[in-house]
Short mmCIF file of C-alpha atoms in Angstrom, two decimals:
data_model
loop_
_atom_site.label_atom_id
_atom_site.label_comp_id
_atom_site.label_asym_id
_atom_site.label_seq_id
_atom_site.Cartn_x
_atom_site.Cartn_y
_atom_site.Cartn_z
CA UNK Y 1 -4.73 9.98 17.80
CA UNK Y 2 -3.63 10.60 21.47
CA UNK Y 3 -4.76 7.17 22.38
CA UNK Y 4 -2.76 5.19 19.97
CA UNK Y 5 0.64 7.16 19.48
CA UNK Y 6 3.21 8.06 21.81
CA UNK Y 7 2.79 11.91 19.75
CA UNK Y 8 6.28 13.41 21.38
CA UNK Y 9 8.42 9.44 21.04
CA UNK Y 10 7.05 9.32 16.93
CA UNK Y 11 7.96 13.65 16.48
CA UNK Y 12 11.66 12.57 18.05
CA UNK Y 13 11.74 9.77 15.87
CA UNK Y 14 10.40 11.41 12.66
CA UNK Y 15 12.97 13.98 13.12
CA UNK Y 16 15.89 12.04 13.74
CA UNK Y 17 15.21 9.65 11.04
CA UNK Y 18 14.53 12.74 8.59
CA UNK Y 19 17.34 14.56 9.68
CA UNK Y 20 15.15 17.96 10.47
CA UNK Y 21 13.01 19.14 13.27
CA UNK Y 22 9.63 17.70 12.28
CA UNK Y 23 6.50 16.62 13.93
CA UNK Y 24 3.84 13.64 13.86
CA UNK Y 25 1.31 15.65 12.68
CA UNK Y 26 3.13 16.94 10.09
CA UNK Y 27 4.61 13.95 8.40
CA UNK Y 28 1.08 12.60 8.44
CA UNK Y 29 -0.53 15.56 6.94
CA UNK Y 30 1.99 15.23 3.69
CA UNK Y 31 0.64 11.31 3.48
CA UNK Y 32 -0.50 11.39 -0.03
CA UNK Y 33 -1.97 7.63 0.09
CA UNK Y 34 -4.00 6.12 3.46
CA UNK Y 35 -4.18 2.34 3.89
CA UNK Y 36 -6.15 1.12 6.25
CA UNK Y 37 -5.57 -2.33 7.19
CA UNK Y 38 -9.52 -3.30 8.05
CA UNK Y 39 -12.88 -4.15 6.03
CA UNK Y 40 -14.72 -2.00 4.91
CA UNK Y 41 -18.14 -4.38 5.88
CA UNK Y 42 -16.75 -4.39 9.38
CA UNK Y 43 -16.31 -0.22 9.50
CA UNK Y 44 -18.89 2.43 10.75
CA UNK Y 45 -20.47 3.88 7.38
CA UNK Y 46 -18.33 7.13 6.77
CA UNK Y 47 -16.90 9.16 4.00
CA UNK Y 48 -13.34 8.73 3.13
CA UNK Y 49 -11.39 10.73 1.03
CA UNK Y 50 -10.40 9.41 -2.47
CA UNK Y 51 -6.66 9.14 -1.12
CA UNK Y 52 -7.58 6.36 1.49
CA UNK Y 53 -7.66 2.37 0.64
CA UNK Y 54 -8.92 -0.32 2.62
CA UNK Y 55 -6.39 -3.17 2.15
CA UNK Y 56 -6.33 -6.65 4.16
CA UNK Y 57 -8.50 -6.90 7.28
CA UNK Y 58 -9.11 -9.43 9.87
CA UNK Y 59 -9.78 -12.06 7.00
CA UNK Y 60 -6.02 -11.85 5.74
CA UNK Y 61 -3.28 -14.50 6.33
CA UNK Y 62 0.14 -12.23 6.48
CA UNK Y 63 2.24 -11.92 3.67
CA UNK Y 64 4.58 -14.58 2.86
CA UNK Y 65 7.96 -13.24 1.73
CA UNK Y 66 8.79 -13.53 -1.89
CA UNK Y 67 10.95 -16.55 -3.22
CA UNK Y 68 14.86 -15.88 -3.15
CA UNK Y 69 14.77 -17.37 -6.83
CA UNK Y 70 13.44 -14.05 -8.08
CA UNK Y 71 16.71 -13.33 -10.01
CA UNK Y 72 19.22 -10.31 -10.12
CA UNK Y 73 16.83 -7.68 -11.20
CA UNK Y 74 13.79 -8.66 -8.77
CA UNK Y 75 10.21 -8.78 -9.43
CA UNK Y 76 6.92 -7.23 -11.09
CA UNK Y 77 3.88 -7.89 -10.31
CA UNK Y 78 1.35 -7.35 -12.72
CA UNK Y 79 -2.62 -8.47 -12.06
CA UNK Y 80 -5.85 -7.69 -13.92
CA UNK Y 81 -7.85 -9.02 -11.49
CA UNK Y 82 -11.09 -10.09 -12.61
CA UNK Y 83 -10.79 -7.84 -16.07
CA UNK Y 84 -8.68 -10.81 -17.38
CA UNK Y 85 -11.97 -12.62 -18.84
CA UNK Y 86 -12.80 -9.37 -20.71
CA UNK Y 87 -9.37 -9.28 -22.29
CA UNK Y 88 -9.20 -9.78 -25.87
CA UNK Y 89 -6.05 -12.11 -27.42
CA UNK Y 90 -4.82 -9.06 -29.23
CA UNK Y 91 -4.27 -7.11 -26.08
CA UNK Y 92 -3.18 -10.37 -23.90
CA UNK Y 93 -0.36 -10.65 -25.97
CA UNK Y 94 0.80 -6.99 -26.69
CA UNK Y 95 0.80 -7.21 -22.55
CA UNK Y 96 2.42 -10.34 -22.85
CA UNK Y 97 4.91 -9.17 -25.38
CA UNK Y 98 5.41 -5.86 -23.27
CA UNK Y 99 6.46 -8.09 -19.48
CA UNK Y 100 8.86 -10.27 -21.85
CA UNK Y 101 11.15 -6.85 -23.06
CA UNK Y 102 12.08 -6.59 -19.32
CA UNK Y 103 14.75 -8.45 -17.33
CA UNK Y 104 12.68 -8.87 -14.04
CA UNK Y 105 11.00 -12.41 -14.12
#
């Protein structure tokens, strides 16, 4: 960790922004989700704990923001992924019925 953060700039930081002395160490010891922006094909094989996600990698375009047509009350994104195909009609459209009772598009 020494290598890659500035440990005493990110503790001033962290404490400023939080209003309360605080360190690095400790604000990233209450992080109760890990991403980790990498592949997993590309990492050394190693446990992780369940709390840590590989998202992205070196593959990934970056993010486009969302359209400014979104609407008053924003967005929600909802995806299945691939269990869509396994779906049957009856539960595509209680979902479907479900997405239409709220105002976000």
């Amino acid at each position: 960790m020494e290598r890659t953060f500035n440990e005493k700039k990110w503790s001033q930081f962290y404490s400023e922004t939080l209003g309360r002395p605080t360190t690095l160490t400790e604000t990233i010891g209450k992080a109760e989700m890990w991403l980790i922006r990498s592949y997993w094909d590309l990492e050394f094989p190693r446990l992780t704990l369940p709390n840590v996600d590989y998202v992205g990698g070196p593959h990934c375009k970056p993010a486009k923001p969302l359209p400014k047509t979104s609407g008053e009350h924003g967005v929600v994104l909802f995806t299945l992924g691939s269990m869509v195909n396994n779906m049957s009609e009856d539960k595509a459209n209680a979902i479907a019925w479900a997405l239409a009772q709220i105002p976000q598009k």
